[in-house]
CSV table of C-alpha atoms and ligand atoms in Angstrom, one decimal:
chain,number,residue,atom,x,y,z
H,196,MET,CA,109.5,83.6,137.2
H,197,SER,CA,106.0,82.7,136.3
H,198,HIS,CA,103.7,80.7,137.6
H,199,HIS,CA,100.8,78.4,135.8
H,200,ALA,CA,99.0,75.8,137.9
H,201,GLY,CA,101.3,76.5,141.3
H,202,MET,CA,104.2,75.4,139.2
H,203,GLN,CA,107.4,77.3,138.9
H,204,ILE,CA,108.6,78.1,135.6
H,205,THR,CA,112.0,80.0,135.0
H,206,LYS,CA,111.4,82.1,131.5
H,207,HIS,CA,114.5,82.6,129.3
H,208,ASP,CA,114.7,84.8,126.1
H,209,THR,CA,115.3,83.7,122.5
H,210,ASP,CA,114.6,84.8,118.9
H,211,HIS,CA,113.9,81.2,117.8
H,212,TYR,CA,110.2,81.3,116.9
H,213,GLU,CA,107.8,82.6,115.0
H,214,ASP,CA,104.0,83.2,114.5
H,215,ARG,CA,101.6,79.8,114.3
H,216,PRO,CA,99.8,79.9,111.1
H,217,GLU,CA,96.6,81.6,111.1
H,218,GLY,CA,94.3,79.5,112.8
H,219,ALA,CA,96.9,76.8,114.0
H,220,LYS,CA,96.3,75.6,117.5
H,221,PRO,CA,98.5,73.1,119.6
H,222,ASP,CA,96.8,69.7,119.9
H,223,ILE,CA,100.2,67.7,119.6
H,224,LEU,CA,102.4,67.6,122.8
H,225,VAL,CA,105.8,66.3,121.7
H,226,LEU,CA,108.3,65.2,124.3
H,227,HIS,CA,112.2,64.9,123.3
H,228,TYR,CA,115.4,64.1,125.3
H,229,THR,CA,118.3,66.8,124.8
H,230,GLU,CA,121.1,64.2,124.3
H,231,THR,CA,123.3,67.0,126.5
H,232,ARG,CA,125.5,66.7,129.1
H,233,ASP,CA,123.4,69.1,131.0
H,234,LEU,CA,120.9,71.9,130.7
H,235,LYS,CA,123.1,75.1,129.6
H,236,GLU,CA,124.2,72.6,126.8
H,237,ALA,CA,120.7,72.5,125.1
H,238,GLU,CA,120.1,76.3,126.0
H,239,ASP,CA,122.8,77.5,124.2
H,240,TYR,CA,121.2,75.7,120.9
H,241,PHE,CA,118.0,77.3,121.7
H,242,ALA,CA,119.4,80.8,122.5
H,243,GLY,CA,121.6,81.0,119.1
H,244,ARG,CA,124.8,80.7,121.4
H,245,VAL,CA,126.3,77.7,119.9
H,246,PRO,CA,125.3,76.4,116.4
H,247,HIS,CA,123.1,73.2,116.3
H,248,PRO,CA,124.8,70.1,114.8
H,249,SER,CA,121.8,69.9,112.1
H,250,GLY,CA,122.7,73.1,111.2
H,251,GLY,CA,119.7,74.8,111.7
H,252,ARG,CA,118.3,76.8,114.3
H,253,VAL,CA,116.0,75.0,117.1
H,254,SER,CA,113.9,75.8,120.0
H,255,VAL,CA,111.4,74.6,122.1
H,256,HIS,CA,108.5,75.5,124.4
H,257,TYR,CA,109.5,73.9,127.6
H,258,MET,CA,113.0,72.4,128.8
H,259,VAL,CA,112.8,70.3,132.4
H,260,ASP,CA,116.2,70.0,134.1
H,261,ILE,CA,117.5,66.7,135.7
H,262,ASP,CA,116.5,68.2,139.1
H,263,GLY,CA,112.8,68.8,137.9
H,264,GLY,CA,113.5,72.7,137.3
H,265,VAL,CA,111.4,73.9,134.5
H,266,HIS,CA,112.3,76.3,131.9
H,267,GLN,CA,110.5,78.2,129.3
H,268,TYR,CA,112.0,79.7,125.9
H,269,VAL,CA,109.0,80.1,123.4
H,270,ASP,CA,105.5,81.0,124.3
H,271,GLU,CA,102.9,78.5,124.1
H,272,ASP,CA,101.0,80.5,121.3
H,273,LYS,CA,104.4,80.7,119.1
H,274,ARG,CA,105.7,78.1,116.9
H,275,ALA,CA,108.8,76.8,118.1
H,276,TRP,CA,111.5,74.6,116.0
H,277,HIS,CA,111.8,71.6,118.0
H,278,ALA,CA,110.0,68.5,115.8
H,279,GLY,CA,111.4,69.2,112.1
H,280,VAL,CA,110.3,67.0,109.2
H,281,GLY,CA,107.6,64.4,111.1
H,282,TYR,CA,104.1,63.2,110.5
H,283,TRP,CA,101.4,62.5,112.9
H,284,ARG,CA,97.7,61.5,112.5
H,285,GLY,CA,97.7,63.4,109.0
H,286,CYS,CA,99.5,66.3,110.4
H,287,THR,CA,102.9,67.1,108.3
H,288,ASP,CA,103.3,70.5,110.0
H,289,VAL,CA,104.0,69.1,113.5
H,290,ASN,CA,106.1,72.1,115.0
H,291,SER,CA,102.8,74.4,113.9
H,292,HIS,CA,100.3,72.0,115.9
H,293,SER,CA,102.3,71.3,118.9
H,294,ILE,CA,103.9,72.1,122.2
H,295,GLY,CA,107.3,70.8,122.4
H,296,VAL,CA,109.1,69.6,125.8
H,297,GLU,CA,112.8,68.7,126.2
H,298,ILE,CA,113.7,66.8,128.8
H,299,VAL,CA,117.8,67.4,129.9
H,300,HIS,CA,118.9,63.9,129.2
H,301,PRO,CA,122.3,62.1,128.1
H,302,GLY,CA,120.7,60.4,125.4
H,303,HIS,CA,121.9,57.3,123.7
H,304,LYS,CA,125.0,59.4,122.6
H,305,TYR,CA,126.4,60.0,125.9
H,306,GLY,CA,124.9,57.1,128.2
H,307,TYR,CA,121.4,56.1,128.0
H,308,GLY,CA,119.8,55.4,131.4
H,309,PRO,CA,116.8,55.9,133.5
H,310,PHE,CA,115.3,59.4,133.9
H,311,PRO,CA,115.2,60.8,137.6
H,312,ASP,CA,112.3,60.9,139.8
H,313,ALA,CA,112.2,64.5,140.3
H,314,GLN,CA,112.8,65.2,136.5
H,315,ILE,CA,109.6,62.7,135.8
H,316,ASP,CA,107.5,64.4,138.3
H,317,ALA,CA,108.0,68.1,137.1
H,318,VAL,CA,107.7,66.6,133.6
H,319,ILE,CA,104.1,65.3,134.4
H,320,ALA,CA,102.8,68.3,136.3
H,321,LEU,CA,103.8,70.0,133.3
H,322,CYS,CA,102.2,68.0,131.0
H,323,GLN,CA,99.2,67.7,133.1
H,324,ASP,CA,98.7,71.5,132.5
H,325,VAL,CA,99.6,71.9,129.3
H,326,VAL,CA,97.2,69.0,128.2
H,327,SER,CA,94.6,70.1,130.1
H,328,ARG,CA,94.4,73.9,129.3
H,329,HIS,CA,94.7,72.9,125.4
H,330,GLU,CA,92.5,69.8,125.8
H,331,ILE,CA,95.1,67.7,124.1
H,332,GLU,CA,93.9,64.1,123.2
H,333,ALA,CA,95.8,61.2,125.2
H,334,ARG,CA,96.6,59.6,122.0
H,335,ASN,CA,98.4,63.1,120.9
H,336,VAL,CA,100.8,63.0,123.7
H,337,VAL,CA,104.1,61.5,121.7
H,338,ALA,CA,107.5,60.9,121.7
H,339,HIS,CA,109.8,62.5,119.1
H,340,SER,CA,110.3,59.2,117.5
H,341,ASP,CA,106.8,58.4,117.2
H,342,ILE,CA,106.2,61.5,114.6
H,343,ALA,CA,109.9,61.2,113.1
H,344,PRO,CA,110.6,57.5,113.5
H,345,ASP,CA,113.2,57.1,110.6
H,346,ARG,CA,115.3,59.8,112.4
H,347,LYS,CA,114.7,60.1,115.6
H,348,ILE,CA,114.8,57.8,119.1
H,349,ASP,CA,114.0,60.2,121.7
H,350,PRO,CA,113.0,60.1,124.7
H,351,GLY,CA,114.1,56.4,124.1
H,352,GLU,CA,113.0,52.9,125.7
H,353,LEU,CA,113.5,53.9,129.2
H,354,PHE,CA,111.3,56.8,129.0
H,355,PRO,CA,108.4,55.8,131.8
H,356,TRP,CA,105.3,56.7,129.7
H,357,ASP,CA,103.0,54.2,132.4
H,358,LYS,CA,104.0,56.7,134.9
H,359,LEU,CA,102.9,59.9,132.7
H,360,ALA,CA,99.7,57.5,132.2
H,361,ALA,CA,99.1,56.8,135.5
H,362,GLN,CA,98.6,60.5,136.2
H,363,GLY,CA,96.5,61.2,132.9
H,364,VAL,CA,98.9,62.4,130.4
H,365,GLY,CA,99.2,59.9,127.5
H,366,ARG,CA,98.3,56.5,127.0
H,367,VAL,CA,100.1,52.9,127.5
H,368,ALA,CA,99.0,49.4,125.9
H,369,GLU,CA,98.4,46.4,127.4
H,370,ALA,CA,98.7,43.0,125.7
H,371,LEU,CA,95.2,42.1,125.2
H,372,ARG,CA,94.3,38.2,125.4
H,373,ALA,CA,93.3,37.2,121.7
H,374,ASP,CA,94.3,34.9,119.2
H,375,VAL,CA,96.4,36.6,116.6
H,376,ALA,CA,98.1,34.0,114.9
H,377,GLY,CA,96.4,35.0,112.0
H,378,LEU,CA,97.4,38.7,112.0
H,379,MET,CA,101.1,37.6,112.5
H,380,GLN,CA,101.1,36.3,108.6
H,381,GLU,CA,99.4,39.6,107.4
H,382,PRO,CA,102.2,42.3,108.1
H,383,ASP,CA,100.4,44.8,105.7
H,384,ILE,CA,97.4,44.8,108.1
H,385,VAL,CA,99.4,45.2,110.9
H,386,LYS,CA,101.2,48.2,109.1
H,387,GLU,CA,97.5,49.4,108.3
H,388,MET,CA,96.6,49.0,112.2
H,389,LEU,CA,100.0,51.2,113.2
H,390,LEU,CA,98.6,54.1,110.4
H,391,ALA,CA,95.3,54.0,112.0
H,392,TYR,CA,96.6,54.9,115.2
H,393,GLY,CA,98.7,58.1,113.6
H,394,TYR,CA,102.1,56.8,112.4
H,395,ASP,CA,103.6,58.0,108.7
H,396,PRO,CA,102.4,56.0,105.9
H,397,GLN,CA,105.8,56.7,104.1
H,398,GLN,CA,107.9,54.5,106.7
H,399,PRO,CA,108.6,50.8,106.1
H,400,LEU,CA,106.8,48.4,108.9
H,401,ASP,CA,110.1,47.8,110.6
H,402,VAL,CA,110.8,51.6,111.3
H,403,LEU,CA,107.1,51.5,112.4
H,404,LEU,CA,107.6,48.7,114.9
H,405,SER,CA,110.4,50.0,116.3
H,406,ALA,CA,108.9,53.7,117.0
H,407,PHE,CA,105.9,51.8,118.6
H,408,GLN,CA,107.9,49.5,120.6
H,409,ARG,CA,110.1,52.5,122.0
H,410,HIS,CA,106.8,53.9,123.2
H,411,PHE,CA,104.2,51.2,123.9
H,412,VAL,CA,106.2,47.8,123.7
H,413,GLN,CA,109.5,48.6,125.7
H,414,ASP,CA,110.2,45.1,126.6
H,415,ALA,CA,110.7,44.5,123.0
H,416,PHE,CA,114.2,46.4,123.4
H,417,VAL,CA,114.9,44.3,126.8
H,418,ARG,CA,114.9,41.1,124.5
H,419,GLY,CA,116.5,42.5,121.5
H,420,GLU,CA,112.9,42.2,119.4
H,421,GLN,CA,112.9,45.7,118.1
H,422,GLY,CA,111.7,46.3,114.7
H,423,ARG,CA,110.0,42.8,114.6
H,424,LEU,CA,107.0,41.8,114.3
H,425,THR,CA,106.1,40.0,117.6
H,426,GLN,CA,102.6,38.8,119.0
H,427,GLN,CA,103.2,41.1,122.0
H,428,THR,CA,103.2,43.9,119.7
H,429,VAL,CA,100.4,43.4,117.8
H,430,LEU,CA,98.6,42.7,121.3
H,431,CYS,CA,99.4,46.0,122.3
H,432,LEU,CA,98.8,47.8,119.0
H,433,LEU,CA,95.1,46.0,119.2
H,434,SER,CA,94.6,47.6,122.6
H,435,LEU,CA,95.2,50.9,121.5
H,436,ILE,CA,93.0,50.7,118.4
H,437,LYS,CA,90.3,48.4,119.7
B,221,ZN,ZN1,113.8,65.2,119.9
């Protein structure tokens, strides 16, 4: 057990890590879900006991169990292998510049549903500590789906980003009151706005809209509007880049 900021963290061994490149400091926090039935199933991948379906070796700095237990696999000053190919605000080597947190959850594969309160409380406490020690900007607290929108959907459209933001972790968008009728006719400008916020310029607009909505306009999934350019999406995007 180790303690930071009063939190109890269970440490585990793995050799799935490497040094960060010279001078690389973590300035991005990436949140994931495990898409496993339990903690052990994910831990077996990080420890190399079971080969990962991707064929690669994977790991993460922290994992938060369903009951709120916090586990650490890789030290923060080391490079863990959680992000894969990705992009955020010009950074194409997200693993070198981030800390990863996996949240134990069945994911869309085994039955997607709300995240338990005890687990979210622990995620918040852990992230508050990480963000403050490394002075990570709110805008750089991202979903795996934000940095790899063509490959990843975790932690998904039910992840309570609003609860995190209320405790100073990350940001929420709020639909501004504005006339965006003109913008609705200018998808290229909307794409420029998404790129200005940090998304990958290589991705098509519909992929970026889905990723943005999964994080900031989760209602779009309830209404079946994901991937579509809607007024609410544009108004929320405006609130983040104004
Ligand atoms: Zn992930």
